PDB file of C-alpha atoms in Angstrom:
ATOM      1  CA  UNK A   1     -32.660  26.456 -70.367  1.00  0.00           C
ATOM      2  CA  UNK A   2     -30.952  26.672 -73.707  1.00  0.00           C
ATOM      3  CA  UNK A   3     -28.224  29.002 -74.285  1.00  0.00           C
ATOM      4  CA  UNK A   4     -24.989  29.740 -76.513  1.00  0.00           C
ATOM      5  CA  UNK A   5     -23.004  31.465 -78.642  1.00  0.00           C
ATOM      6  CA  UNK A   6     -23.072  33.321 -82.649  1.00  0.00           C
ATOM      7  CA  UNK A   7     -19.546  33.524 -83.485  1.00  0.00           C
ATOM      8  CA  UNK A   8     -19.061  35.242 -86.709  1.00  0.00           C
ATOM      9  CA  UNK A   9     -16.310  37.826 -88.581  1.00  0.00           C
ATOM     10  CA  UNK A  10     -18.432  41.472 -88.259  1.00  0.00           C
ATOM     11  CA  UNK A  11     -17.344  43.450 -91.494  1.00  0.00           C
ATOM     12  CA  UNK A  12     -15.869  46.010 -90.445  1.00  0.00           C
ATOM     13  CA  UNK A  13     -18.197  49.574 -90.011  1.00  0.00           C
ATOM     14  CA  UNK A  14     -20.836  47.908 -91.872  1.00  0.00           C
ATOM     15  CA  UNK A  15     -23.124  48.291 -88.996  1.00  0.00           C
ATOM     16  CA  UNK A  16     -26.480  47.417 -91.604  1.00  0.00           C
ATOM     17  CA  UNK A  17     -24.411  44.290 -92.627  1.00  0.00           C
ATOM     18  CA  UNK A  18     -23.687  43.323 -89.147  1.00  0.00           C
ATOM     19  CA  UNK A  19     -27.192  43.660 -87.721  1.00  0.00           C
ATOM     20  CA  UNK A  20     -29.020  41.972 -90.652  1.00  0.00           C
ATOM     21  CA  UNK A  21     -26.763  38.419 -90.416  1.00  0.00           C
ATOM     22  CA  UNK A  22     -27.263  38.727 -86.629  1.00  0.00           C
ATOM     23  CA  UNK A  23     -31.282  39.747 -87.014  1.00  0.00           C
ATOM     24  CA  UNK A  24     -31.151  36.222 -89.277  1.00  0.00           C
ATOM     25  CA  UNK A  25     -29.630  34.290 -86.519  1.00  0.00           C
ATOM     26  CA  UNK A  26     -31.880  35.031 -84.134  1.00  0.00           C
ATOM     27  CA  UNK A  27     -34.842  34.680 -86.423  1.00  0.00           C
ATOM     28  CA  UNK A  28     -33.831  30.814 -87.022  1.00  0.00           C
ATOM     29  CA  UNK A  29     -32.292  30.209 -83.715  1.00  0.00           C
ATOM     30  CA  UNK A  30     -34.338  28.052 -81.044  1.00  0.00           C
ATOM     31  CA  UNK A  31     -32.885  29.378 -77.295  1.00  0.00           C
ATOM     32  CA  UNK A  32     -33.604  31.474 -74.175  1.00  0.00           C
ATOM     33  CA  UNK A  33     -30.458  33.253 -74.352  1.00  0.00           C
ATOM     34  CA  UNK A  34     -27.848  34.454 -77.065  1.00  0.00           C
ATOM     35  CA  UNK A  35     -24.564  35.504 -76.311  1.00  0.00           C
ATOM     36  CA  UNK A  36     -22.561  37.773 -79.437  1.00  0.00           C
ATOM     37  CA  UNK A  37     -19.205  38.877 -79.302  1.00  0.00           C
ATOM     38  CA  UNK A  38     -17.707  42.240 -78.295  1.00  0.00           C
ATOM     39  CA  UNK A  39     -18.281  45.613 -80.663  1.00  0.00           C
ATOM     40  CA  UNK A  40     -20.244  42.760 -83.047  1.00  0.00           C
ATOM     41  CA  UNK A  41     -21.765  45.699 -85.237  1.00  0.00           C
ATOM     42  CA  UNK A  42     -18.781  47.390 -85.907  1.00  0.00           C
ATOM     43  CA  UNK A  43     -15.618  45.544 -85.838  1.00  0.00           C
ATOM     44  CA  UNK A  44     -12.930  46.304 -83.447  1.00  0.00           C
ATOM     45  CA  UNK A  45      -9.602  47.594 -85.093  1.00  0.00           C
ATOM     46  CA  UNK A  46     -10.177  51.431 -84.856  1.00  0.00           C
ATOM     47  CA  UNK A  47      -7.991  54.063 -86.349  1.00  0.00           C
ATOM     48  CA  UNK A  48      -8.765  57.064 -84.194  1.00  0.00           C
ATOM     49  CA  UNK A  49     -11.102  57.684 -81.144  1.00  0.00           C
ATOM     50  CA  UNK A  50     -12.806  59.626 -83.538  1.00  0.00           C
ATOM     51  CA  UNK A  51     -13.694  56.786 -85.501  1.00  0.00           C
ATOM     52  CA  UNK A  52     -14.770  54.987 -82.693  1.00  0.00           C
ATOM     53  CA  UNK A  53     -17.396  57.937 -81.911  1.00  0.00           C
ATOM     54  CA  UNK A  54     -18.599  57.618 -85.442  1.00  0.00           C
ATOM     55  CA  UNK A  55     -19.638  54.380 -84.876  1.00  0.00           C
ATOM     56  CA  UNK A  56     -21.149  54.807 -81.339  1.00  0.00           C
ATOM     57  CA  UNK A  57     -24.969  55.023 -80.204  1.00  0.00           C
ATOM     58  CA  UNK A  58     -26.983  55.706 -77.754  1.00  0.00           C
ATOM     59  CA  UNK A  59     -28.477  52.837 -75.395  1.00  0.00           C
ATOM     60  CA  UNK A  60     -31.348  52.361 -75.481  1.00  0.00           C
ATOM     61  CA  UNK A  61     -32.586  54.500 -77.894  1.00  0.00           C
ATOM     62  CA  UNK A  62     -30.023  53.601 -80.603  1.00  0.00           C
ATOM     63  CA  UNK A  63     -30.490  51.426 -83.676  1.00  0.00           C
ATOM     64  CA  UNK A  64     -28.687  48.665 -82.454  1.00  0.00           C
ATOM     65  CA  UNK A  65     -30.507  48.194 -79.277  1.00  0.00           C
ATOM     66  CA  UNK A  66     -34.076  49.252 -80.951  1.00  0.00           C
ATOM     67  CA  UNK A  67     -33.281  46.579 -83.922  1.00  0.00           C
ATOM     68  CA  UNK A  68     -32.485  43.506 -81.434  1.00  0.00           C
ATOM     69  CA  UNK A  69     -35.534  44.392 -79.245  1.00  0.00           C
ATOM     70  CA  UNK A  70     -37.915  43.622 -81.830  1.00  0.00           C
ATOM     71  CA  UNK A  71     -35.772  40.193 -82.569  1.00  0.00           C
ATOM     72  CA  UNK A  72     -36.306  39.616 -78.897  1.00  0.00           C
ATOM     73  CA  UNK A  73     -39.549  40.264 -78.648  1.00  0.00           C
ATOM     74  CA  UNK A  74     -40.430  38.075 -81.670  1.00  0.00           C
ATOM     75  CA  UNK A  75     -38.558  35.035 -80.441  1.00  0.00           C
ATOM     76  CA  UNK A  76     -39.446  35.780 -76.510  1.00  0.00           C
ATOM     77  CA  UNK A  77     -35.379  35.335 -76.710  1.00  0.00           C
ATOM     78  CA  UNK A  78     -32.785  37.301 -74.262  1.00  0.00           C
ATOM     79  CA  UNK A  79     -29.420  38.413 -76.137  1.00  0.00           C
ATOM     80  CA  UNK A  80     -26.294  40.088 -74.812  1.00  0.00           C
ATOM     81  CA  UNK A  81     -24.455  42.053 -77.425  1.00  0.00           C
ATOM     82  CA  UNK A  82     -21.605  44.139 -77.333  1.00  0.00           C
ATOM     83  CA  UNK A  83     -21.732  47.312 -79.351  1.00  0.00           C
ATOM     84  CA  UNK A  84     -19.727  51.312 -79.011  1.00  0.00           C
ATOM     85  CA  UNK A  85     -22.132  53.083 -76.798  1.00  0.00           C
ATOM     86  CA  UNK A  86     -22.422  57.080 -76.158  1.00  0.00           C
ATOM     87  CA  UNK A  87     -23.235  58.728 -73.264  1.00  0.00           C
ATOM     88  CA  UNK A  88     -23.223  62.224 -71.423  1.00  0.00           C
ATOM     89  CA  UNK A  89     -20.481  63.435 -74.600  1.00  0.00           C
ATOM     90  CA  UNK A  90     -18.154  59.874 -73.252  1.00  0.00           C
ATOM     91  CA  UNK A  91     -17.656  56.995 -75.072  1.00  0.00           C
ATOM     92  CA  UNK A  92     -17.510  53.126 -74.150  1.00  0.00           C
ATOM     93  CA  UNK A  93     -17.008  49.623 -75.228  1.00  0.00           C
ATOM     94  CA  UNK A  94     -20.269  48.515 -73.503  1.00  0.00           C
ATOM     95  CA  UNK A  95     -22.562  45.317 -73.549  1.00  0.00           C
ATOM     96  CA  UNK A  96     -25.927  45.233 -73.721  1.00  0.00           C
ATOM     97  CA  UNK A  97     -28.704  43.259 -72.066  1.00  0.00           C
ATOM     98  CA  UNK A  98     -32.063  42.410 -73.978  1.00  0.00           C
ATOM     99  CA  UNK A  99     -34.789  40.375 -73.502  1.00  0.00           C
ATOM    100  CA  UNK A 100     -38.517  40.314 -74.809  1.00  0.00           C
ATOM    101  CA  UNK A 101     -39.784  43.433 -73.115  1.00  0.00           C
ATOM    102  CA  UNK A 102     -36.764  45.457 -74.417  1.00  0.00           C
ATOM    103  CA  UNK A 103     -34.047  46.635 -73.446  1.00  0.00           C
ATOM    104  CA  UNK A 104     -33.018  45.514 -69.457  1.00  0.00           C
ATOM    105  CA  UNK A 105     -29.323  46.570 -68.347  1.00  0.00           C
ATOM    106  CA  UNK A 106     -26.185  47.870 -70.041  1.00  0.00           C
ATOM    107  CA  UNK A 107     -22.093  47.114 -68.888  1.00  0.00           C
ATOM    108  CA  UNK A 108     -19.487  49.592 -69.646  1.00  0.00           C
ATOM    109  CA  UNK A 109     -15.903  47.753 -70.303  1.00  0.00           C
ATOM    110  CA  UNK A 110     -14.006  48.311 -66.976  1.00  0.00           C
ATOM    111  CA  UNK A 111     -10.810  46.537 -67.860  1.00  0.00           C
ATOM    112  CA  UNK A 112      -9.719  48.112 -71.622  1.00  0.00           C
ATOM    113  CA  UNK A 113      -7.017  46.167 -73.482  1.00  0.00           C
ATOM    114  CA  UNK A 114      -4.155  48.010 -75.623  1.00  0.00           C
ATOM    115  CA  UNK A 115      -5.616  50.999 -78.248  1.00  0.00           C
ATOM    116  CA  UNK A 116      -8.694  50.519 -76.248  1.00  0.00           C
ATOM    117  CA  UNK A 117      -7.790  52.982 -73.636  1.00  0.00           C
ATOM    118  CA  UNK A 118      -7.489  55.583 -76.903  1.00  0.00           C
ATOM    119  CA  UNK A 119     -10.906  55.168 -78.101  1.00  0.00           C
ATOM    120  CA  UNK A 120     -12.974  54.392 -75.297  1.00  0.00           C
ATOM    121  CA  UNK A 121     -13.499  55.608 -71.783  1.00  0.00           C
ATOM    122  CA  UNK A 122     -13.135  53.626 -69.287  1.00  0.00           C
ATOM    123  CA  UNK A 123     -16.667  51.864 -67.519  1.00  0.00           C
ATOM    124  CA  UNK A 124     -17.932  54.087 -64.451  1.00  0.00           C
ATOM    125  CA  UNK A 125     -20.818  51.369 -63.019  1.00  0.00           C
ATOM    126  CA  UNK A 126     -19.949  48.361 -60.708  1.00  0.00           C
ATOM    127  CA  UNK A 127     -20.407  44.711 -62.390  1.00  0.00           C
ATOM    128  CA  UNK A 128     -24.393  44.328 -62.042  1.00  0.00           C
ATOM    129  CA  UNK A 129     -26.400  41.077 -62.070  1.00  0.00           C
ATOM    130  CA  UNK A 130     -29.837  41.024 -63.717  1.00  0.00           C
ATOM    131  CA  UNK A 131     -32.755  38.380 -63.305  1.00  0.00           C
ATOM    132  CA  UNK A 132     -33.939  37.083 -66.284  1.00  0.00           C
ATOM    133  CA  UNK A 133     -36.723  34.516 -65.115  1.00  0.00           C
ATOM    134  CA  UNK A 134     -34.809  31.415 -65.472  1.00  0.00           C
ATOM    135  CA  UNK A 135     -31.626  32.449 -64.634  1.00  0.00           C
ATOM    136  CA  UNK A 136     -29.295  35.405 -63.135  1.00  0.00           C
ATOM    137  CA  UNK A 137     -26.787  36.989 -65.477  1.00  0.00           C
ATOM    138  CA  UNK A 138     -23.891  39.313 -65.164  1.00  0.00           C
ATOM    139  CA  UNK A 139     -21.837  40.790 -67.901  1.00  0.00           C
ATOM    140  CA  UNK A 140     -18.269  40.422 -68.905  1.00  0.00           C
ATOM    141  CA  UNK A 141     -16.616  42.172 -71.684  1.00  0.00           C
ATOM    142  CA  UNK A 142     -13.132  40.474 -72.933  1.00  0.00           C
ATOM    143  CA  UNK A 143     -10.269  41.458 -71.019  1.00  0.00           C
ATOM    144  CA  UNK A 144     -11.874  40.884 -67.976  1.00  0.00           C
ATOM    145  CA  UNK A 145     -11.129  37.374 -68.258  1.00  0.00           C
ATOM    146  CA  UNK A 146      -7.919  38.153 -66.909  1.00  0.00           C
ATOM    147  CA  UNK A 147      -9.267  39.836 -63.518  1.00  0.00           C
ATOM    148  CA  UNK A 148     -10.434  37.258 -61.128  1.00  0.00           C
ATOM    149  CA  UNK A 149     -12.663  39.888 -59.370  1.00  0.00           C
ATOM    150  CA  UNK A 150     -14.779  40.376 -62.187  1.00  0.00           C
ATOM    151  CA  UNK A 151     -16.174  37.074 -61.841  1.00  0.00           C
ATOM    152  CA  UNK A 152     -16.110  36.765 -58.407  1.00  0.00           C
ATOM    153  CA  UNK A 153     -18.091  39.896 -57.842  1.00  0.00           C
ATOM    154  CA  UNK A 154     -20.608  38.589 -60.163  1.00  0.00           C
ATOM    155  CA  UNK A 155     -20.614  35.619 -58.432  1.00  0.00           C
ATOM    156  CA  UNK A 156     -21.092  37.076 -55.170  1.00  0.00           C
ATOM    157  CA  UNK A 157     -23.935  38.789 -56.049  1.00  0.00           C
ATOM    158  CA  UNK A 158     -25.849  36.004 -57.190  1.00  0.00           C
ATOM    159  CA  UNK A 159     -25.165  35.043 -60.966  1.00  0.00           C
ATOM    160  CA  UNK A 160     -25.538  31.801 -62.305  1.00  0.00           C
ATOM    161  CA  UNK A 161     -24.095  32.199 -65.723  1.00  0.00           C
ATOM    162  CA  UNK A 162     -21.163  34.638 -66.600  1.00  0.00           C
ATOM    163  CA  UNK A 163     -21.761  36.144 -70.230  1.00  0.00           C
ATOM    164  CA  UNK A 164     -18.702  37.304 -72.150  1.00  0.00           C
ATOM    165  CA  UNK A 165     -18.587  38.965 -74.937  1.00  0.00           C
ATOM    166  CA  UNK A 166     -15.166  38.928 -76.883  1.00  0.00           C
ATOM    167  CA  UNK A 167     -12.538  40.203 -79.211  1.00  0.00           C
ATOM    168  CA  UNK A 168     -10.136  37.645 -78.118  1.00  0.00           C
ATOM    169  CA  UNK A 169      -6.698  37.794 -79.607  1.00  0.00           C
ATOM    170  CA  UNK A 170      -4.974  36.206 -76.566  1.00  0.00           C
ATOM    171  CA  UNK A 171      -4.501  32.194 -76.364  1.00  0.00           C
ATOM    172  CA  UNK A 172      -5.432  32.225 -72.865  1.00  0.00           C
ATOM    173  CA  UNK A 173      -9.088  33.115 -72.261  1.00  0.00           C
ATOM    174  CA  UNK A 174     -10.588  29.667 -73.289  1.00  0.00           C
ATOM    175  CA  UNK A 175      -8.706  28.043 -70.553  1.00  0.00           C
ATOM    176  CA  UNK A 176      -8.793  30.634 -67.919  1.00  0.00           C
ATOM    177  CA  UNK A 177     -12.840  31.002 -67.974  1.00  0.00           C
ATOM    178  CA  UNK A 178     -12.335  27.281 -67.362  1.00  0.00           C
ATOM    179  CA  UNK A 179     -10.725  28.486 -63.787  1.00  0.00           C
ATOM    180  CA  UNK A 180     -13.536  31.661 -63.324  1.00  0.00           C
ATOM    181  CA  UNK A 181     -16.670  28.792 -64.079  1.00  0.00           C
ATOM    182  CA  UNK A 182     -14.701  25.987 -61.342  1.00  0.00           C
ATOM    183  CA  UNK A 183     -13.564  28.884 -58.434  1.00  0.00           C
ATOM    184  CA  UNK A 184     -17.134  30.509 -58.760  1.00  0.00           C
ATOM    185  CA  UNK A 185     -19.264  27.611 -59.277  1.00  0.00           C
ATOM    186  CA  UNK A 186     -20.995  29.298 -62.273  1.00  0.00           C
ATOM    187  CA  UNK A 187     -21.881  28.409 -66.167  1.00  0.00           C
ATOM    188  CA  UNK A 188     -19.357  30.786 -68.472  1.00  0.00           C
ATOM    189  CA  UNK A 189     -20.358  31.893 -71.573  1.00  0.00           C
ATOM    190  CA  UNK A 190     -17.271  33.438 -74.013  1.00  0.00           C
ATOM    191  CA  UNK A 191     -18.846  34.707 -77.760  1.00  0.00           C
ATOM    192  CA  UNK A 192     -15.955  35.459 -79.666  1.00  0.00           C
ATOM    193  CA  UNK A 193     -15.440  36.642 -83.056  1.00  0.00           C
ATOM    194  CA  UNK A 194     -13.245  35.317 -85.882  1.00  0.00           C
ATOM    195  CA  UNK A 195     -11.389  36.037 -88.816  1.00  0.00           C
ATOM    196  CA  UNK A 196      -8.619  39.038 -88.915  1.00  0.00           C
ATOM    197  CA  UNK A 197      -8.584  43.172 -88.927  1.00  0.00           C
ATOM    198  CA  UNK A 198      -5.693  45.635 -89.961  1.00  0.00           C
ATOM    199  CA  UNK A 199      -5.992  49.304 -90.618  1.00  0.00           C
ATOM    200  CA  UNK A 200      -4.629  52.246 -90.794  1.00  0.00           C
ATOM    201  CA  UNK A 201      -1.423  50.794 -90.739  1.00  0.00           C
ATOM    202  CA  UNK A 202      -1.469  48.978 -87.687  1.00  0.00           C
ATOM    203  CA  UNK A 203      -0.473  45.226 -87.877  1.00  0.00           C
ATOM    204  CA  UNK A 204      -3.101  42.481 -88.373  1.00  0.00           C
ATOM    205  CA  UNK A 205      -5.043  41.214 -85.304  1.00  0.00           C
ATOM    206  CA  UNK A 206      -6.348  37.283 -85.968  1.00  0.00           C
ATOM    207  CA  UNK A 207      -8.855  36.822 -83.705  1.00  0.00           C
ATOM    208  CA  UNK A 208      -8.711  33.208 -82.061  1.00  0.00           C
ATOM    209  CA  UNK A 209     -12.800  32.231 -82.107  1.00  0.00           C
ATOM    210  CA  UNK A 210     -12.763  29.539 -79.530  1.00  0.00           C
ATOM    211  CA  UNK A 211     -15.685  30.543 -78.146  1.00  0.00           C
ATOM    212  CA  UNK A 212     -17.576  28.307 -75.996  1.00  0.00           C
ATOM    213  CA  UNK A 213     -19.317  27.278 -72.666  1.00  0.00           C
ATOM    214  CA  UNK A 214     -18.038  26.045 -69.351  1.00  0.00           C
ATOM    215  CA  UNK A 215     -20.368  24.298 -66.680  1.00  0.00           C
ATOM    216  CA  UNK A 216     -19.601  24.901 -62.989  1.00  0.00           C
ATOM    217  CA  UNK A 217     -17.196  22.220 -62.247  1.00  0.00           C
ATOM    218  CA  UNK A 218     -15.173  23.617 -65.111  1.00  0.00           C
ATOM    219  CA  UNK A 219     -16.337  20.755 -67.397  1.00  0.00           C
ATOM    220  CA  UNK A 220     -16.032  22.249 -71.374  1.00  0.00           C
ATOM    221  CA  UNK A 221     -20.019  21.821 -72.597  1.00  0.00           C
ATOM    222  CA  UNK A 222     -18.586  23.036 -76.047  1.00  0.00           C
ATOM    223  CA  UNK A 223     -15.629  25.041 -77.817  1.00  0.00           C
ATOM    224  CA  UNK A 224     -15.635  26.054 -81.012  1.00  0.00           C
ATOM    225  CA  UNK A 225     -12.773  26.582 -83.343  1.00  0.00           C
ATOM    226  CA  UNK A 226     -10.952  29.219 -84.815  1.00  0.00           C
ATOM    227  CA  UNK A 227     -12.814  29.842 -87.995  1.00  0.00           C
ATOM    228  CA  UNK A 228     -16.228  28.482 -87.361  1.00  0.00           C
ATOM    229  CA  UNK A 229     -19.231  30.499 -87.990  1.00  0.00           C
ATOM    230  CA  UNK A 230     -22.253  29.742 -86.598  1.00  0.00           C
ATOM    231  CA  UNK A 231     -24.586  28.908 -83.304  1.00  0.00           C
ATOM    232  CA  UNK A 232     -23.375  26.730 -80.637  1.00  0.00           C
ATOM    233  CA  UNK A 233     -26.241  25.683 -78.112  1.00  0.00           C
ATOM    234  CA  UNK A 234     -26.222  24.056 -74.849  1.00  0.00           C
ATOM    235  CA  UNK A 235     -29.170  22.481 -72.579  1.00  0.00           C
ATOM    236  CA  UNK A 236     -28.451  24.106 -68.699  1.00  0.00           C
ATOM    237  CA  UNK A 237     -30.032  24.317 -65.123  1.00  0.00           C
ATOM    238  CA  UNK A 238     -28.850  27.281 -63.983  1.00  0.00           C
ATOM    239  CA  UNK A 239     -29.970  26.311 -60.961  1.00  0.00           C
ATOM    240  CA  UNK A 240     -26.852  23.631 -60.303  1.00  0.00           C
ATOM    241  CA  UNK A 241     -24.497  26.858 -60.225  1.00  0.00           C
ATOM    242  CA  UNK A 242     -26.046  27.868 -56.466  1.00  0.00           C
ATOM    243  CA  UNK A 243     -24.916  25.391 -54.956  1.00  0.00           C
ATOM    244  CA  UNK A 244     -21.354  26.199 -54.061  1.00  0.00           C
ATOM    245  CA  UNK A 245     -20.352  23.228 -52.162  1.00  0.00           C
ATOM    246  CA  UNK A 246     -17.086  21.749 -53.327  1.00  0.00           C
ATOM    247  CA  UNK A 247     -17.653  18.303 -50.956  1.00  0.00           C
ATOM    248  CA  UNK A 248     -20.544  18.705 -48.466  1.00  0.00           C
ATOM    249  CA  UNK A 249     -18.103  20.133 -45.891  1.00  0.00           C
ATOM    250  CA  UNK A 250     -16.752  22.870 -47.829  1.00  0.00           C
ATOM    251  CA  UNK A 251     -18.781  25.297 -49.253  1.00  0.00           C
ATOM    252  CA  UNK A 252     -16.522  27.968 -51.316  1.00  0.00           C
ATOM    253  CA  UNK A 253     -18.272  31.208 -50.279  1.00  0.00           C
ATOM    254  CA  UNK A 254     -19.165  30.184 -46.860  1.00  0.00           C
ATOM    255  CA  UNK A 255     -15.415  29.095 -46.208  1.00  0.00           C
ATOM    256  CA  UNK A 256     -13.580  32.564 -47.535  1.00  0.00           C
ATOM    257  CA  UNK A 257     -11.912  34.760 -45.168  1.00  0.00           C
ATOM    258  CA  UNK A 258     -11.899  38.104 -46.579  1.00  0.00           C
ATOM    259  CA  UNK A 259     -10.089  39.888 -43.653  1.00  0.00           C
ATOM    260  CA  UNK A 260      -7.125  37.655 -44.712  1.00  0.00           C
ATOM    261  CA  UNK A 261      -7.046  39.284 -48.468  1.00  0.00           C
ATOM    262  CA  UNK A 262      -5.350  41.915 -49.700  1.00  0.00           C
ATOM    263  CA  UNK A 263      -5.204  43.908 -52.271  1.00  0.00           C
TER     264      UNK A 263
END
């Protein structure tokens, strides 16, 4: 199974702009699965939750989603994407699941980093896991690199390859999906986005790129750099990330003792 990254610099509410270089991507790119970085239509440095709302669709009949199903189904590709979703008169930070038959699963940001919790609601559905034929996939969004749970639930309920989708301004998410891939025994997936944002006033955020792939005994299959643009592929069984045995006696989920946990 091939699978990767686009990490690119959106332009900022130029949703047409956005979609067309991404629409381009996928019509040269050779993979199974895609992985683009958080709010990659819109940009990320909001003024106002109002502006945020602008910017928001509907899933799955918005443009976003309707525009990368027919990629999808052209290529017979699977893409996660993270775009500003609305829903029932709410708004999120959500990523969405596609593959060539449409449109298969959405996840609603759960953990929201800094003006975040202004413009966006928090996520109301549990961390999911979908089947996509050759492998099982849950969804991260950013920040929820920091929360070991995320993974772990994902994990738990069968996923063989985390995909992230990032704004990442923090120096510590490359290293810590490292940790999430190894404790799990899963392949990682972080598409972040580079380049730099400030508006209304608000002091410049320089995103760190970085974004890569991790293989399940933490070993770095590739990392990109800060200002690269571009695809980054990898060759993957996903089927290596079931088996959860650390040495033959130890097998990490059999072995944990959950009455022992707290928290």
């Amino acid at each position: 199974m091939k699978t990767g990254v686009f990490q690119f610099t959106p332009v900022f509410g130029d949703k047409e702009h956005n979609l067309r270089r991404i629409e381009r991507v996928m019509e040269d790119v050779q993979a199974d699965l895609l992985v683009l970085p958080e709010l990659c239509t819109t940009g990320y440095l909001f003024t106002s939750a109002a502006e945020a709302q602008s910017m928001a669709e509907s899933v799955p009949g918005g443009k976003t989603v309707r525009r990368l199903e027919a990629a999808c189904r052209k290529k017979r590709l699977h893409v996660v994407a993270g775009l500003a979703e609305a829903a029932g008169g709410a708004f999120y930070n959500s990523a969405v699941l596609i593959g060539p038959e449409g449109w298969i699963g959405t996840y609603r940001k759960i953990h929201l980093f800094w003006k975040e919790k202004d413009w966006f609601a928090r996520g109301n559905r549990p961390f999911k896991v979908w089947d996509i034929g050759k492998a099982n996939v849950g969804l991260m969004i950013c920040f929820d690199w920091i929360y070991p749970e995320a993974a772990r639930s994902l994990a738990l309920d069968g996923a063989d390859i985390l995909c992230h989708c990032a704004n990442l301004v923090l120096p510590h998410c490359p290293d810590a999906m490292i940790t999430r891939s190894l404790e799990n025994r899963v392949f990682s997936i972080t598409a972040n986005r580079t380049g730099a944002e400030s508006r209304g006033g608000s002091s410049e955020l320089k995103f760190i790129g970085k974004s890569q792939m991790v293989g399940p005994w933490g070993e770095v299959l590739f990392r990109m750099d800060d200002k690269e643009e571009g695809v980054r592929l990898a060759e993957i069984d996903p089927k290596t990330a079931r088996d959860k045995h650390i040495i033959p006696a130890n097998d990490i989920f059999e072995d944990r003792k959950p009455e022992y946990y707290t928290g």
